[in-house]
Coordinates of C-alpha atoms in Angstrom, one line a residue:
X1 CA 16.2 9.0 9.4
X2 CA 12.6 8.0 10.3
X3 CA 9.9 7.9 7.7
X4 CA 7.4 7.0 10.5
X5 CA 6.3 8.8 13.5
X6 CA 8.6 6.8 16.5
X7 CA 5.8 4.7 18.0
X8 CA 4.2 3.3 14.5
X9 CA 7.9 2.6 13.5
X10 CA 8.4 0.7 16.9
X11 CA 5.4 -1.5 16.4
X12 CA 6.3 -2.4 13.0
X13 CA 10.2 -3.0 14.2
X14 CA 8.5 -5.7 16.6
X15 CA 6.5 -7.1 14.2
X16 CA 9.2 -8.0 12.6
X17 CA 10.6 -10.0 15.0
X18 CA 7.4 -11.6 15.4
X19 CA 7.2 -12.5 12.0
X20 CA 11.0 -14.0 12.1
X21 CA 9.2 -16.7 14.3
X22 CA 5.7 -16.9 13.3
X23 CA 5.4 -16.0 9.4
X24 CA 2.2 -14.2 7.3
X25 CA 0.5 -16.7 5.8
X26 CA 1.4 -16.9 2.6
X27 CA -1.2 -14.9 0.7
X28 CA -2.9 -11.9 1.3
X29 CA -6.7 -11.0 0.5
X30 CA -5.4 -8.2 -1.6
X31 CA -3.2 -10.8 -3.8
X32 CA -5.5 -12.4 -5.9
X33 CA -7.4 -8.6 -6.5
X34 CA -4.0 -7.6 -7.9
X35 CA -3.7 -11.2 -9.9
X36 CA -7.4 -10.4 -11.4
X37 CA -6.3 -6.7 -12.0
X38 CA -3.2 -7.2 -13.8
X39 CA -2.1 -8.9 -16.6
X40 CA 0.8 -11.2 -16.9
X41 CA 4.0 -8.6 -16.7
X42 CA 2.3 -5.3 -16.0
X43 CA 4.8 -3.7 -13.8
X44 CA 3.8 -2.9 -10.5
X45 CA 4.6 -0.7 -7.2
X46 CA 3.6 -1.8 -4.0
X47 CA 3.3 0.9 -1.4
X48 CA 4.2 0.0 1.6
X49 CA 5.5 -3.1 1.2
X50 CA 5.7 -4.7 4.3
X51 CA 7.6 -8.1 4.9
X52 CA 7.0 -8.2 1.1
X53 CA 4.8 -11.4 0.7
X54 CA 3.0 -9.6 -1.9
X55 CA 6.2 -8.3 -4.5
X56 CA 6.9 -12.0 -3.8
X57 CA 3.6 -13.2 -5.1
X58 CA 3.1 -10.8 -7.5
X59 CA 6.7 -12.2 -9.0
X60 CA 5.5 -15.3 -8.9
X61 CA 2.4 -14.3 -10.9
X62 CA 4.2 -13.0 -13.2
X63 CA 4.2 -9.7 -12.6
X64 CA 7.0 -6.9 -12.4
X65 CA 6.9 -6.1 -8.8
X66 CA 8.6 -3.5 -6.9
X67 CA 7.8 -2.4 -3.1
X68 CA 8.7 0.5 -1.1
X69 CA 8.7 0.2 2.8
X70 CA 9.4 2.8 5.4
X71 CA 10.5 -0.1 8.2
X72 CA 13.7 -1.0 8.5
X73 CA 13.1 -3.2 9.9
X74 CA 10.4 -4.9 7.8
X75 CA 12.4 -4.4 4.8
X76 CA 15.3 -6.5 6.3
X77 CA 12.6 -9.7 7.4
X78 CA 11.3 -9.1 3.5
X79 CA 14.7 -9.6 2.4
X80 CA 15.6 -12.5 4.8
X81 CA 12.7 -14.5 3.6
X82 CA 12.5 -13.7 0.4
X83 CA 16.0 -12.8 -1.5
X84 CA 14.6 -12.4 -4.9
X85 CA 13.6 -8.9 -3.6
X86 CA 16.7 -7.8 -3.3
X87 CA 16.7 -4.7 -6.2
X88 CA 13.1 -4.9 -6.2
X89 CA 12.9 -3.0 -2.1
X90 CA 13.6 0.5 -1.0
X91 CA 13.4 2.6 1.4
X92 CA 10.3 5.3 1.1
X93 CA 7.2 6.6 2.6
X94 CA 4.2 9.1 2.0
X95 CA 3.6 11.4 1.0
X96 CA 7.0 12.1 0.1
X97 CA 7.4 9.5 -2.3
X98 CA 9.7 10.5 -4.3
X99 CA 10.2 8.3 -7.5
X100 CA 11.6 5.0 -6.6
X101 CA 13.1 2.6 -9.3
X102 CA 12.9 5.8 -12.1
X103 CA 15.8 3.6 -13.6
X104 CA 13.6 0.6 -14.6
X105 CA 10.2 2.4 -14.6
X106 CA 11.2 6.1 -15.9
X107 CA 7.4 6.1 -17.5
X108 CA 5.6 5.2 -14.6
X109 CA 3.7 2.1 -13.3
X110 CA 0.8 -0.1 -14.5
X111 CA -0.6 -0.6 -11.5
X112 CA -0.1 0.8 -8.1
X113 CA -0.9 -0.7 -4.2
X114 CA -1.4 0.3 -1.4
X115 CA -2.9 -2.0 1.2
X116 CA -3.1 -1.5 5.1
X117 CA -1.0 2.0 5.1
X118 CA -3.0 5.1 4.5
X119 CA -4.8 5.0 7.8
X120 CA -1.1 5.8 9.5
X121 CA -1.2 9.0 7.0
X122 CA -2.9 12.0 8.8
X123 CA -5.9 13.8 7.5
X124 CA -4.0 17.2 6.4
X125 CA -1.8 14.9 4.6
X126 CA -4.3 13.0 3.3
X127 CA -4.2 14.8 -0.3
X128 CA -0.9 15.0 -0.5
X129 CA -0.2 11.2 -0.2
X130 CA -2.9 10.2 -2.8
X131 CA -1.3 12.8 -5.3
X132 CA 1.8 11.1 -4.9
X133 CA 0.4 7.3 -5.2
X134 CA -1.2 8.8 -8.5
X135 CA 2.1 10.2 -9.3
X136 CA 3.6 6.7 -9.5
X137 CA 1.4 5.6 -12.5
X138 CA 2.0 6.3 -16.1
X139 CA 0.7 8.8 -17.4
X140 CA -1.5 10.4 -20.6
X141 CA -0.6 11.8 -23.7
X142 CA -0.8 15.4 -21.4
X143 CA 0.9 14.2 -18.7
X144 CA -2.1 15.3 -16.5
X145 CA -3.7 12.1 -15.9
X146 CA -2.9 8.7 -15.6
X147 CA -3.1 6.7 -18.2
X148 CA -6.3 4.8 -19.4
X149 CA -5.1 1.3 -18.7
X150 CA -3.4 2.1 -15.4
X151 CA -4.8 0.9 -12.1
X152 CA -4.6 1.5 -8.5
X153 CA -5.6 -0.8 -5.4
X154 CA -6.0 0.6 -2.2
X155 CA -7.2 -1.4 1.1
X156 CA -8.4 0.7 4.5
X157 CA -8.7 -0.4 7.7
X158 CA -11.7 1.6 9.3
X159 CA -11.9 0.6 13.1
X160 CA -15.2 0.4 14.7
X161 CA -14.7 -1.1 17.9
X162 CA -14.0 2.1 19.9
X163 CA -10.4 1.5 20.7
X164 CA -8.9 4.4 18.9
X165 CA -7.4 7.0 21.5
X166 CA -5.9 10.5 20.3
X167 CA -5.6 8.9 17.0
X168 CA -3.6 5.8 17.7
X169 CA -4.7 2.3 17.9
X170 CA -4.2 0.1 21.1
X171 CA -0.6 -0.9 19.4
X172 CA 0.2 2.6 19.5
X173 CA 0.4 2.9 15.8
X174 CA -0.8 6.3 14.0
X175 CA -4.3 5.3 13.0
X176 CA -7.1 7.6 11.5
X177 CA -10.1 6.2 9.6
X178 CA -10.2 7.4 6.2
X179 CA -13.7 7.4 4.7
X180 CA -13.2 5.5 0.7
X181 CA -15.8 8.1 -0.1
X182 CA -13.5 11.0 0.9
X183 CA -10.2 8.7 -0.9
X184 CA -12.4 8.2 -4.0
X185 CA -13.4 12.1 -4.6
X186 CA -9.5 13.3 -3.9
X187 CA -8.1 10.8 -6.5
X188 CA -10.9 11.9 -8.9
X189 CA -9.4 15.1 -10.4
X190 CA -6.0 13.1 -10.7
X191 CA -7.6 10.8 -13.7
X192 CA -9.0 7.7 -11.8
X193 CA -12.5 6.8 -11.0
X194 CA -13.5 4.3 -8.8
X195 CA -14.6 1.2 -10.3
X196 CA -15.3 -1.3 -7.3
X197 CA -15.7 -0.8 -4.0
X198 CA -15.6 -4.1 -1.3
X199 CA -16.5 -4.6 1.9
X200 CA -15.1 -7.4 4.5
X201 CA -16.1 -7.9 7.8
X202 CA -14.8 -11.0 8.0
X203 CA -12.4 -10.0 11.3
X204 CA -14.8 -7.3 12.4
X205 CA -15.9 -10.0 15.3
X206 CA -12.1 -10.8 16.5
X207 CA -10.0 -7.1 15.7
X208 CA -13.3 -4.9 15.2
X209 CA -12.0 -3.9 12.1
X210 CA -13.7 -3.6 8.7
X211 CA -11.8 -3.6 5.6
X212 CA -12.6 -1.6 2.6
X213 CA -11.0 -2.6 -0.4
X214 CA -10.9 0.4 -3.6
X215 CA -10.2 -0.4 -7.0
X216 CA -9.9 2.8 -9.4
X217 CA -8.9 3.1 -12.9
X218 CA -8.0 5.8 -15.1

């Protein structure tokens, strides 16, 4: 079964074989957000976990990380290089998210990520998928909101250098941009506010992307 439109999941399947010779480096620019986020054992879900460098760093900041990845393929180079994961990756994709690891989180998450996936999610779907990233955090006393110390950390890619064509980027992949503004107002009846909002261009020069990063808290 494919969780991903053919040609986004036959970039990423390449990209994994790129990585099984030339490797991430080892920490991301969401990482140490997610360190400064989270205290020491929060348990966390990372959506859209990709080759799974950050469930390993998050494990080895202590945390109680979990990922779900749609790739196959990606899931198998997360496993290869890092074999701690195995129990801690599954199969999954928005929005049909399901409830992944309700065995060892049956209340919900602390914390939720989701960094360099929603721009593959369409804009009909938009809602959906942001319902069901809320859906993975514990919740309040109502069990309408998340709860008040829960915390989700969402990076977008908006691309600005004109490449996108009948929305798919120059590696074929599903791509919309997704304004935060639009992101931040749909989560907002769901419990969480937004409480920072970042802005790098720090590859706008060499990819023409700029990356927004969202923190929002219930």
């Amino acid at each position: 079964m494919r969780l991903m439109d053919p040609r986004t999941d036959d970039f990423y399947r390449r990209y994994a074989e790129h990585l099984a010779l030339q490797p991430e480096s080892p920490r991301s620019a969401m990482l140490p957000v997610v360190e400064a986020a989270m205290a020491p054992g929060s348990r966390v879900l990372d959506v859209g976990a990709g080759a799974g460098r950050d469930v390993a760093g998050m494990l080895a900041a202590g945390l109680d990380a979990y990922g779900v990845e749609p790739s196959a393929a990606m899931r198998a180079r997360a496993l290869a290089q890092f074999p701690d994961l195995h129990g801690r990756l599954c199969e999954g994709a928005l929005p049909d998210l399901g409830r992944p690891f309700a065995d060892v989180a049956p209340d919900g998450f602390d914390g939720v990520v989701c960094s360099a996936v929603l721009m593959h999610v369409g804009e009909d779907t938009l809602p959906g998928a942001l319902a069901a990233l809320a859906g993975m955090l514990r919740r309040s006393t109502d069990d309408r909101h998340a709860a008040p110390d829960t915390v989700m950390l969402l990076s977008l890619p908006e691309q600005l250098d004109g490449s996108l064509a009948e929305g798919r980027d120059i590696g074929g992949r599903r791509f919309v941009n997704h304004a935060p503004e639009r992101v931040a107002t749909l989560l907002a009846p769901m419990g969480l506010s937004l409480a920072a909002h970042a802005v790098s261009d720090a590859v706008l020069s060499t990819t023409g992307t700029r990356w927004h990063l969202l923190t929002l808290r219930a």
